[in-house]
Coordinates of C-alpha atoms and ligand atoms in Angstrom, one line a residue:
M742 CA 64.8 87.5 24.0
L743 CA 63.3 87.8 20.5
C744 CA 59.5 88.0 20.4
A745 CA 57.7 84.9 19.1
K746 CA 57.0 86.4 15.7
Y747 CA 60.6 87.1 15.1
R748 CA 61.7 83.7 16.5
D749 CA 59.5 82.2 13.8
F750 CA 61.2 84.3 11.1
L751 CA 64.5 82.8 12.1
R752 CA 63.3 79.6 10.4
W753 CA 62.9 81.4 7.0
N754 CA 65.7 80.5 4.7
I755 CA 65.3 83.1 2.0
Y756 CA 66.5 82.9 -1.6
Q757 CA 66.7 86.0 -3.6
I758 CA 65.7 85.7 -7.3
Y759 CA 66.5 88.1 -10.0
P760 CA 63.6 87.1 -12.3
R761 CA 65.1 88.2 -15.6
S762 CA 68.1 86.0 -15.0
F763 CA 66.9 82.9 -13.2
M764 CA 65.2 80.6 -15.7
D765 CA 63.6 81.2 -19.0
A766 CA 60.7 78.8 -19.8
N767 CA 59.5 80.1 -23.1
G768 CA 62.7 80.7 -25.0
D769 CA 62.6 84.5 -25.4
G770 CA 65.9 84.8 -23.6
I771 CA 64.3 86.5 -20.5
G772 CA 63.8 84.6 -17.2
D773 CA 60.2 84.3 -16.2
L774 CA 57.7 83.1 -13.6
R775 CA 57.2 79.7 -15.2
G776 CA 60.9 79.3 -15.2
I777 CA 60.9 80.0 -11.5
L778 CA 58.1 77.5 -11.0
S779 CA 60.1 74.8 -12.7
R780 CA 62.9 75.3 -10.3
L781 CA 61.0 75.4 -7.0
D782 CA 62.0 71.8 -6.2
Y783 CA 65.6 72.7 -6.8
L784 CA 65.3 75.4 -4.2
K785 CA 63.2 73.3 -1.8
D786 CA 65.9 70.6 -1.9
L787 CA 68.5 73.2 -1.0
G788 CA 66.5 73.9 2.1
I789 CA 65.0 77.2 1.0
N790 CA 61.5 77.9 2.3
A791 CA 61.0 81.5 1.2
I792 CA 61.8 83.4 -2.0
W793 CA 62.2 87.1 -2.5
L794 CA 61.4 88.1 -6.1
C795 CA 63.0 91.3 -7.4
P796 CA 60.3 93.4 -9.1
C797 CA 58.0 91.7 -11.6
Y798 CA 55.5 94.5 -12.0
L799 CA 54.8 96.2 -15.3
S800 CA 57.8 98.3 -16.2
P801 CA 59.6 99.8 -19.2
N802 CA 62.7 98.2 -17.5
D803 CA 65.0 101.2 -17.6
D804 CA 66.2 99.9 -14.2
N805 CA 65.1 96.3 -14.6
G806 CA 61.7 96.6 -12.9
Y807 CA 62.6 99.1 -10.2
D808 CA 60.9 101.6 -12.5
I809 CA 57.3 100.5 -12.1
S810 CA 54.5 101.7 -14.4
D811 CA 51.7 99.6 -12.8
Y812 CA 52.0 97.9 -9.4
R813 CA 49.0 95.6 -10.1
E814 CA 50.2 94.1 -13.3
I815 CA 53.0 91.7 -14.2
M816 CA 55.5 92.7 -16.8
P817 CA 54.8 90.6 -19.9
E818 CA 58.5 89.7 -20.2
V819 CA 58.2 87.6 -17.0
G820 CA 54.6 86.4 -17.4
T821 CA 51.0 87.0 -16.5
M822 CA 49.0 87.5 -13.4
E823 CA 47.8 83.9 -13.8
D824 CA 51.5 82.8 -13.7
M825 CA 51.9 84.7 -10.5
D826 CA 48.8 83.2 -8.9
R827 CA 50.1 79.8 -9.9
L828 CA 53.5 80.5 -8.5
I829 CA 52.0 81.6 -5.2
A830 CA 49.9 78.5 -5.0
A831 CA 52.9 76.3 -5.9
L832 CA 55.0 77.9 -3.2
H833 CA 52.3 77.5 -0.6
E834 CA 51.8 73.9 -1.5
R835 CA 55.4 73.3 -0.8
D836 CA 55.2 75.2 2.5
M837 CA 57.3 78.0 1.0
K838 CA 56.7 81.8 1.4
L839 CA 56.8 84.6 -1.1
I840 CA 58.4 88.0 -0.4
M841 CA 57.7 90.6 -3.0
D842 CA 59.8 93.7 -3.7
L843 CA 57.9 96.9 -3.0
V844 CA 59.2 100.1 -4.5
P845 CA 57.5 103.0 -2.7
N846 CA 60.0 105.8 -3.3
H847 CA 59.5 106.3 -7.0
T848 CA 57.5 105.1 -10.0
S849 CA 58.4 105.0 -13.7
T850 CA 57.6 108.2 -15.5
Q851 CA 55.4 105.9 -17.6
H852 CA 53.1 105.3 -14.6
A853 CA 49.6 106.8 -15.1
W854 CA 50.1 108.8 -12.0
F855 CA 53.1 110.6 -13.5
Q856 CA 51.5 110.9 -16.9
T857 CA 48.6 112.7 -15.3
S858 CA 50.6 114.6 -12.8
R859 CA 52.7 116.2 -15.6
Q860 CA 49.6 117.5 -17.3
G861 CA 49.0 120.4 -14.9
R862 CA 48.8 121.7 -11.4
D863 CA 45.2 121.1 -10.6
N864 CA 44.4 117.4 -11.3
P865 CA 44.1 114.7 -8.6
Y866 CA 47.7 113.5 -9.3
S867 CA 49.3 117.0 -9.6
D868 CA 51.0 116.6 -6.2
F869 CA 51.9 112.9 -6.4
Y870 CA 55.5 113.9 -7.2
Y871 CA 58.0 116.7 -6.3
W872 CA 57.6 119.5 -8.8
S873 CA 59.4 122.8 -8.7
D874 CA 59.8 125.9 -10.9
T875 CA 63.5 126.1 -10.2
V876 CA 66.2 123.5 -9.2
P877 CA 65.7 123.7 -5.4
N878 CA 68.9 122.0 -4.3
T879 CA 72.1 120.2 -5.4
W880 CA 70.9 116.7 -4.8
Q881 CA 72.6 114.1 -7.1
S882 CA 71.0 111.1 -8.6
V883 CA 72.4 107.8 -7.3
F884 CA 73.0 106.9 -11.0
R885 CA 75.0 110.2 -11.5
G886 CA 74.1 113.7 -12.5
S887 CA 71.5 116.1 -11.0
A888 CA 68.5 114.6 -9.3
W889 CA 66.3 117.2 -10.9
A890 CA 65.1 117.1 -14.5
F891 CA 63.0 119.5 -16.5
D892 CA 59.7 118.2 -17.9
D893 CA 58.6 120.0 -21.0
V894 CA 55.0 119.0 -20.6
R895 CA 54.4 120.5 -17.2
G896 CA 57.2 123.1 -17.6
Q897 CA 58.6 122.3 -14.2
Y898 CA 61.4 120.3 -12.7
Y899 CA 60.7 116.9 -11.0
L900 CA 62.8 114.9 -8.6
H901 CA 64.4 111.6 -9.6
S902 CA 66.8 110.2 -7.1
F903 CA 67.7 107.4 -9.5
A904 CA 67.2 107.3 -13.3
L905 CA 65.6 110.1 -15.3
T906 CA 62.6 107.9 -15.7
Q907 CA 62.2 107.1 -12.0
A908 CA 60.3 110.0 -10.5
D909 CA 60.2 110.3 -6.7
L910 CA 56.7 110.1 -5.1
N911 CA 55.7 112.9 -2.8
W912 CA 54.7 111.1 0.4
E913 CA 53.7 114.4 2.1
N914 CA 50.5 113.9 0.0
P915 CA 48.1 111.7 1.9
A916 CA 46.7 110.4 -1.4
V917 CA 50.1 108.8 -2.1
V918 CA 50.2 107.1 1.3
R919 CA 46.7 105.7 0.6
A920 CA 47.6 104.6 -2.9
M921 CA 50.6 102.7 -1.6
Q922 CA 48.5 101.1 1.2
D923 CA 46.1 99.9 -1.4
I924 CA 48.9 98.3 -3.4
V925 CA 50.2 96.5 -0.3
D926 CA 46.7 95.3 0.4
F927 CA 46.3 94.1 -3.1
W928 CA 49.3 91.8 -2.8
V929 CA 48.4 90.7 0.8
D930 CA 45.0 89.6 -0.6
K931 CA 46.9 87.6 -3.3
G932 CA 48.6 85.8 -0.5
V933 CA 52.1 87.2 -0.4
D934 CA 53.9 86.6 2.9
G935 CA 56.2 89.6 3.1
F936 CA 57.9 92.5 1.4
R937 CA 61.4 93.7 0.8
I938 CA 61.1 97.5 0.6
D939 CA 63.3 99.4 -1.7
V940 CA 65.2 102.4 -0.4
I941 CA 62.7 102.8 2.5
D942 CA 64.7 105.5 4.2
M943 CA 64.1 107.8 1.2
I944 CA 60.4 108.1 1.3
S945 CA 60.4 110.9 3.8
K946 CA 62.6 113.8 2.7
D947 CA 63.8 116.7 4.7
M948 CA 64.0 119.4 2.1
A949 CA 64.8 122.1 4.6
A950 CA 67.7 120.2 6.0
G951 CA 68.7 119.2 2.5
K952 CA 68.3 115.5 3.3
N953 CA 66.9 113.1 0.7
G954 CA 65.8 110.6 3.2
L955 CA 65.4 109.8 6.9
G956 CA 63.0 112.7 7.1
P957 CA 60.8 113.4 10.1
R958 CA 57.8 111.4 8.9
L959 CA 59.5 108.2 7.9
H960 CA 58.2 106.1 10.8
E961 CA 54.7 107.4 10.3
Y962 CA 54.8 106.3 6.7
I963 CA 56.2 102.9 7.5
R964 CA 53.5 102.3 10.1
A965 CA 50.9 103.4 7.6
L966 CA 52.1 100.6 5.3
F967 CA 52.9 97.8 7.8
G968 CA 51.6 98.8 11.2
R969 CA 48.0 97.8 10.4
E970 CA 46.1 94.7 11.5
K971 CA 46.0 93.5 7.9
T972 CA 49.8 93.6 7.6
A973 CA 50.9 92.7 11.1
H974 CA 51.8 89.1 10.2
L975 CA 54.0 90.1 7.3
F976 CA 57.8 89.7 7.2
T977 CA 59.3 93.0 6.1
V978 CA 62.8 93.8 5.3
G979 CA 63.8 97.3 4.5
E980 CA 66.6 98.4 2.2
S981 CA 68.1 101.5 3.7
G982 CA 71.3 103.4 4.1
V983 CA 70.9 103.2 7.9
Q984 CA 74.1 102.1 9.6
D985 CA 73.3 103.5 13.0
L986 CA 72.0 101.5 15.9
E987 CA 69.5 104.0 17.2
E988 CA 68.0 104.3 13.8
M989 CA 67.9 100.6 13.4
L990 CA 66.0 100.2 16.7
R991 CA 63.6 102.9 15.7
H992 CA 62.7 100.7 12.7
C993 CA 63.0 97.2 13.9
A994 CA 62.2 96.9 17.6
A995 CA 59.2 94.5 17.7
E996 CA 56.9 96.9 19.6
R997 CA 57.2 99.5 16.9
N998 CA 55.2 97.7 14.3
E999 CA 57.4 98.9 11.5
L1000 CA 59.8 96.5 9.9
S1001 CA 61.0 93.0 10.8
T1002 CA 64.5 93.8 9.9
L1003 CA 66.8 96.0 7.7
F1004 CA 69.6 95.2 5.3
L1005 CA 72.8 96.7 6.8
F1006 CA 75.4 97.2 4.2
D1007 CA 78.7 98.2 5.8
H1008 CA 80.1 94.6 5.6
L1009 CA 79.5 94.7 1.8
D1010 CA 82.1 97.4 1.4
V1011 CA 84.8 95.0 2.5
G1012 CA 87.2 94.6 -0.4
R1013 CA 86.4 97.9 -2.1
K1014 CA 87.2 101.6 -1.7
D1015 CA 84.1 102.5 -3.5
K1016 CA 81.8 100.5 -5.8
F1017 CA 84.2 100.6 -8.7
T1018 CA 87.6 100.6 -6.9
P1019 CA 89.1 97.5 -5.3
K1020 CA 90.9 97.7 -1.9
P1021 CA 93.0 95.0 -0.4
D1022 CA 91.0 93.7 2.5
T1023 CA 90.6 90.6 4.6
L1024 CA 88.0 88.2 6.0
L1025 CA 88.9 89.8 9.3
S1026 CA 87.1 93.0 8.6
L1027 CA 84.1 91.1 7.3
R1028 CA 84.1 89.1 10.6
D1029 CA 84.4 92.3 12.7
R1030 CA 81.6 94.1 10.9
L1031 CA 79.3 91.2 11.1
L1032 CA 80.0 90.7 14.8
R1033 CA 79.3 94.4 15.5
W1034 CA 75.7 93.9 14.2
Q1035 CA 75.3 90.5 15.8
R1036 CA 76.0 92.0 19.2
E1037 CA 73.8 95.1 18.6
S1038 CA 71.0 92.9 17.4
E1039 CA 71.3 90.4 20.2
A1040 CA 71.5 93.0 22.9
N1041 CA 68.4 94.8 21.6
D1042 CA 66.3 91.8 20.5
V1043 CA 66.1 92.8 16.8
L1044 CA 66.5 90.5 13.8
H1045 CA 69.8 90.5 11.9
A1046 CA 69.4 90.0 8.1
L1047 CA 72.4 87.7 7.2
F1048 CA 73.6 88.1 3.6
T1049 CA 76.7 88.8 1.5
D1050 CA 75.3 89.2 -2.0
N1051 CA 72.5 90.8 -3.9
H1052 CA 71.6 92.1 -7.4
D1053 CA 73.4 95.4 -6.8
N1054 CA 76.8 94.2 -5.9
S1055 CA 79.5 91.9 -7.4
P1056 CA 79.9 88.7 -5.4
L1057 CA 81.7 89.3 -2.1
L1058 CA 83.6 86.0 -2.7
S1059 CA 85.6 87.5 -5.5
R1060 CA 86.4 90.6 -3.5
I1061 CA 87.8 89.1 -0.3
A1062 CA 88.5 85.5 -0.8
D1063 CA 90.0 83.2 -3.5
D1064 CA 87.7 82.8 -6.5
G1065 CA 90.3 80.7 -8.3
E1066 CA 91.9 77.5 -7.0
K1067 CA 90.3 77.7 -3.5
R1068 CA 86.9 78.8 -4.8
Y1069 CA 85.0 76.0 -3.2
E1070 CA 86.7 76.5 0.2
S1071 CA 86.1 80.2 0.0
A1072 CA 82.5 80.0 -0.9
T1073 CA 81.7 77.5 1.8
L1074 CA 83.8 79.3 4.4
L1075 CA 81.8 82.5 3.8
A1076 CA 78.6 80.5 4.1
A1077 CA 79.6 79.1 7.5
M1078 CA 80.9 82.5 8.7
V1079 CA 77.7 84.3 7.9
Y1080 CA 74.7 81.9 8.0
L1081 CA 75.6 80.1 11.3
L1082 CA 75.3 83.5 13.1
K1083 CA 71.9 84.5 14.5
G1084 CA 69.5 85.9 12.0
V1085 CA 67.5 85.4 8.9
P1086 CA 69.6 84.0 6.0
F1087 CA 69.3 85.6 2.5
I1088 CA 71.0 83.6 -0.3
Y1089 CA 71.4 85.3 -3.6
Q1090 CA 70.9 83.2 -6.8
G1091 CA 74.2 81.6 -7.8
Q1092 CA 75.8 81.9 -4.4
E1093 CA 74.8 78.3 -3.7
I1094 CA 77.2 77.2 -6.5
G1095 CA 79.9 79.6 -5.6
M1096 CA 79.4 81.9 -8.6
T1097 CA 82.1 84.6 -8.9
A1098 CA 82.5 88.0 -10.5
A1099 CA 82.6 87.9 -14.3
H1100 CA 85.0 89.5 -16.8
Y1101 CA 84.3 91.0 -20.3
D1102 CA 86.3 92.8 -22.9
S1103 CA 83.7 95.1 -24.2
I1104 CA 81.3 97.6 -22.6
S1105 CA 78.6 96.2 -25.0
D1106 CA 78.4 93.1 -22.8
F1107 CA 76.9 95.2 -20.1
D1108 CA 73.3 96.3 -19.8
D1109 CA 72.9 98.1 -16.4
I1110 CA 72.0 101.8 -16.5
E1111 CA 74.3 102.6 -13.6
T1112 CA 77.2 100.8 -15.3
H1113 CA 76.8 102.7 -18.6
N1114 CA 76.5 106.1 -16.8
A1115 CA 79.6 105.3 -14.8
Y1116 CA 81.5 104.1 -17.9
R1117 CA 80.8 107.4 -19.7
E1118 CA 82.1 109.3 -16.7
F1119 CA 85.2 107.2 -16.3
C1120 CA 86.1 107.5 -20.0
A1121 CA 86.4 111.3 -19.6
E1122 CA 89.1 110.7 -17.0
M1123 CA 91.0 107.7 -18.1
T1124 CA 91.7 105.3 -21.0
P1125 CA 88.8 103.1 -22.1
E1126 CA 90.8 100.0 -21.0
E1127 CA 91.1 101.4 -17.5
A1128 CA 87.4 102.4 -17.4
L1129 CA 86.5 98.8 -18.4
E1130 CA 88.6 97.4 -15.6
K1131 CA 86.6 99.5 -13.1
I1132 CA 83.4 98.4 -14.7
N1133 CA 84.4 94.7 -14.6
F1134 CA 85.1 95.1 -10.9
G1135 CA 82.0 97.0 -9.8
S1136 CA 79.2 96.6 -12.3
R1137 CA 75.9 95.4 -10.9
D1138 CA 75.7 93.1 -14.0
N1139 CA 78.3 90.9 -12.2
A1140 CA 75.3 89.7 -10.2
R1141 CA 72.8 89.7 -13.0
H1142 CA 74.1 87.3 -15.6
P1143 CA 71.7 84.5 -16.5
M1144 CA 71.9 81.7 -13.9
A1145 CA 74.3 79.0 -15.1
W1146 CA 72.4 75.7 -14.9
D1147 CA 74.7 73.7 -17.1
G1148 CA 77.7 74.1 -19.4
S1149 CA 75.8 73.9 -22.7
A1150 CA 75.7 76.7 -25.2
T1151 CA 73.1 78.8 -23.4
A1152 CA 73.9 77.5 -19.9
G1153 CA 70.6 75.7 -19.6
F1154 CA 69.0 79.1 -18.9
T1155 CA 67.1 79.5 -22.2
S1156 CA 66.6 77.8 -25.5
G1157 CA 66.9 81.2 -27.2
T1158 CA 69.3 84.1 -27.0
P1159 CA 69.9 85.3 -23.4
W1160 CA 69.0 88.9 -22.8
L1161 CA 72.4 89.6 -21.1
A1162 CA 75.8 88.0 -21.8
L1163 CA 76.2 84.6 -20.1
H1164 CA 78.6 84.6 -17.2
S1165 CA 82.2 84.5 -18.5
R1166 CA 82.9 81.4 -16.3
F1167 CA 79.6 79.5 -16.8
R1168 CA 81.3 76.6 -18.6
D1169 CA 83.2 75.7 -15.4
I1170 CA 80.8 77.1 -12.8
N1171 CA 77.2 75.9 -13.2
V1172 CA 74.7 73.8 -11.2
Q1173 CA 75.3 70.6 -13.1
A1174 CA 79.0 70.8 -12.7
D1175 CA 78.7 71.7 -9.0
L1176 CA 76.4 68.8 -8.3
A1177 CA 78.7 66.4 -10.1
S1178 CA 81.7 67.6 -8.1
E1179 CA 83.2 66.1 -5.0
K1180 CA 83.4 69.7 -3.9
S1181 CA 79.8 70.8 -4.3
V1182 CA 79.0 74.2 -2.9
Y1183 CA 75.3 73.4 -3.3
R1184 CA 75.6 70.3 -1.0
F1185 CA 77.5 72.3 1.6
Y1186 CA 74.7 74.9 1.6
Q1187 CA 72.2 72.1 1.8
A1188 CA 73.9 70.6 4.8
L1189 CA 74.3 74.0 6.4
L1190 CA 70.6 74.8 6.0
S1191 CA 69.5 71.4 7.3
L1192 CA 71.8 72.0 10.3
R1193 CA 70.1 75.3 11.0
A1194 CA 66.7 73.6 10.8
S1195 CA 67.7 70.7 13.1
A1196 CA 70.0 72.1 15.7
P1197 CA 68.0 74.6 17.9
A1198 CA 71.2 76.4 18.9
F1199 CA 71.7 77.7 15.4
L1200 CA 68.3 79.4 15.5
D1201 CA 67.9 81.3 18.7
G1202 CA 71.0 80.1 20.6
T1203 CA 73.4 82.4 22.3
L1204 CA 76.5 83.5 20.3
T1205 CA 79.9 83.3 22.1
V1206 CA 83.0 84.3 20.3
L1207 CA 86.1 82.4 21.3
S1208 CA 88.7 83.8 19.0
R1209 CA 90.4 87.1 19.9
P1210 CA 90.1 90.1 17.7
E1211 CA 93.7 89.8 16.6
D1212 CA 93.3 86.1 15.6
P1213 CA 93.3 85.6 11.8
F1214 CA 90.5 83.1 12.2
F1215 CA 87.0 83.0 13.7
V1216 CA 85.8 80.6 16.3
F1217 CA 82.4 80.8 17.9
T1218 CA 79.8 78.7 19.6
R1219 CA 76.0 78.8 19.5
S1220 CA 74.3 77.4 22.6
A1221 CA 70.7 76.6 23.5
E1222 CA 69.3 74.9 26.6
D1223 CA 71.2 71.7 26.5
T1224 CA 73.3 71.8 23.4
C1225 CA 76.3 73.8 22.3
D1226 CA 77.8 73.8 18.7
A1227 CA 81.1 75.2 17.8
V1228 CA 82.1 76.7 14.4
V1229 CA 85.7 77.1 13.3
C1230 CA 86.5 79.3 10.3
N1231 CA 90.1 79.6 9.3
F1232 CA 91.1 82.5 7.0
E1233 CA 93.8 82.8 4.3
E1234 CA 96.8 80.8 5.8
P1235 CA 96.9 77.2 7.0
R1236 CA 97.2 77.0 10.8
E1237 CA 96.7 74.9 13.9
I1238 CA 93.6 75.8 15.9
T1239 CA 93.1 74.3 19.4
L1240 CA 89.8 74.6 21.3
P1241 CA 89.3 74.7 25.1
F1242 CA 86.8 71.8 25.0
P1243 CA 86.4 68.3 23.6
C1244 CA 84.0 68.0 20.6
A1245 CA 82.2 65.3 18.7
C1246 CA 83.1 64.4 15.1
P1247 CA 82.3 67.4 12.8
V1248 CA 78.9 67.4 11.3
L1249 CA 79.9 69.9 8.6
S1250 CA 83.2 70.8 7.1
N1251 CA 84.7 71.9 3.7
H1252 CA 87.6 69.5 3.9
K1253 CA 88.2 66.0 5.3
R1254 CA 88.6 66.0 9.1
T1255 CA 87.6 63.9 12.1
T1256 CA 88.0 66.4 14.9
L1257 CA 87.6 70.1 15.3
H1258 CA 91.1 70.4 16.8
G1259 CA 94.3 70.7 14.8
L1260 CA 95.6 71.8 11.5
Y1261 CA 93.2 73.8 9.2
P1262 CA 93.9 74.4 5.5
A1263 CA 93.5 77.9 4.0
Y1264 CA 89.8 78.8 4.1
G1265 CA 89.0 75.6 6.1
C1266 CA 85.9 75.5 8.2
A1267 CA 84.1 72.9 10.4
V1268 CA 81.2 72.6 12.8
A1269 CA 80.8 70.1 15.6
R1270 CA 78.8 69.5 18.8
V1271 CA 80.7 70.5 21.9
H1272 CA 80.8 67.8 24.7
A1273 CA 79.5 69.0 28.0
Ligands
TEU1570 O1 69.1 100.2 -4.6 C1 69.3 101.3 -3.8 C2 70.6 102.0 -3.8 O2 70.5 103.1 -3.4 C3 71.9 101.4 -3.7 O3 72.0 100.6 -2.5 C4 72.5 100.6 -4.7 O4 73.9 100.6 -4.4 C5 72.4 101.0 -6.1 O5 72.2 99.8 -6.8 C6 73.6 101.8 -6.7 O6 74.6 100.9 -7.0 C7 67.7 99.8 -4.9 C8 67.7 98.6 -5.8 O7 68.2 97.5 -5.0 C9 68.4 98.8 -7.1 O8 68.4 97.7 -7.9 C10 67.6 99.9 -7.8 O9 68.3 100.3 -8.9 C11 67.4 101.2 -6.9 O10 67.0 100.8 -5.5 C12 66.4 102.1 -7.4 O11 65.1 101.5 -7.3
CA1571 CA1 60.9 84.1 -21.0

């Protein structure tokens, strides 16, 4: 059984906001904190009670805020510290929580620590980063090319696992650990309720074994951040490459005082060979991958983070379901398949209106640093048209276009010029159109989240899978003390589905039906109470 603290987290319905692209309040084309403030009631109505903000700290924005130059300042593009204080207060007034994004693995090279560190080998910040006279290994940057770059000022190489301007911090240095603890405490004192921790597995390196991450001191560092009395109440979700049960337990078992949960990513690879290459795939493999982690989580009393989308991936909907004619059915089916399982739901902005991948004819419509690096590489190997196809499929910008609030010239996102091209489908897919439609994805999410809040079985209840592995559909029940609810998710083809028990009239479905038994359309789903 989950511990009390984790059971409480099951009630958090978390919405991930990409601040640059959510809502612009002052007309400069960049989303901001006041914009977010103006949409809190929209989120509250949806059933959201916690938001995770992607980084808003001071940053030159080479990687849109994941390159931080001051962890205690707000980037002027999104607002001021007063705006942040106001946002925290407004959230708490509404009984909503705030989860901040913490980036402990690297800072911007503009950060004062790096600026001082590069000056020489005997100042207090000299050992804040990894410096070396020669290139010590063949590590590659996630954004392509060598992970080591030469700095003219210091006359040495420094490690950057991501962009050239994102230098890796040296956690072996106790002063780095203390500095990061102070930053966590600064935000805890401000009242934040939790953290999403960027590439947490990378903060401990194993140079000798050639491993840029999952090093021998990882757990010690995580406990230094979150295993303290001051931080014990926080909700913490780590982003990590971990796909291994033992490793997951070493981070998330309640008694370890490390992380509340981890994002597991293997189900996000459904529908693609690699980030930029599509692969025919089905909802079946999504179901199987999700179920594997459901079982592991349940058996070991750890929390499963339920999500399909984030700011680093194009929408799963477009990769494994129908984002055309059956877009509403596909979006709602995915929601039922994922968010009625046991765990903490994370909904990425736009998912609640069934936003899809975008499509552009020019590379100049993209902004993301990874996208441009990849495009350059692709162009050396193929025609520009082929390269652009790959970019359209895999670019992170697919998830970063300004939120489409309505179908007007600037999508209701800004009164100025949006910092990034509007979504290529925003005239058809936007909040206003969705809410006006008979088939509203938003209203389905709203009903689903209210079901989670009102039916105890959907929180802590036991999961029983009724469909067989070979069935091209997914049927499961969630049962608590005296209730049992059944969920039917049909996949690509219409089919008859019969259940071994009588049910009440469905409380949720994405098509008209009066019973859980019988014919399901393609991507049809329904939920009903099982009669004892
Ligand atoms: O991403 C970490 C990362 O290694 C990958 O999961 C991700 O696939 C990457 O975006 C390459 O496509 C985190 C953040 O979520 C991402 O936005 C940042 O760019 C990155 O860390 C560096 O801070
Ligand atoms: Ca703005």
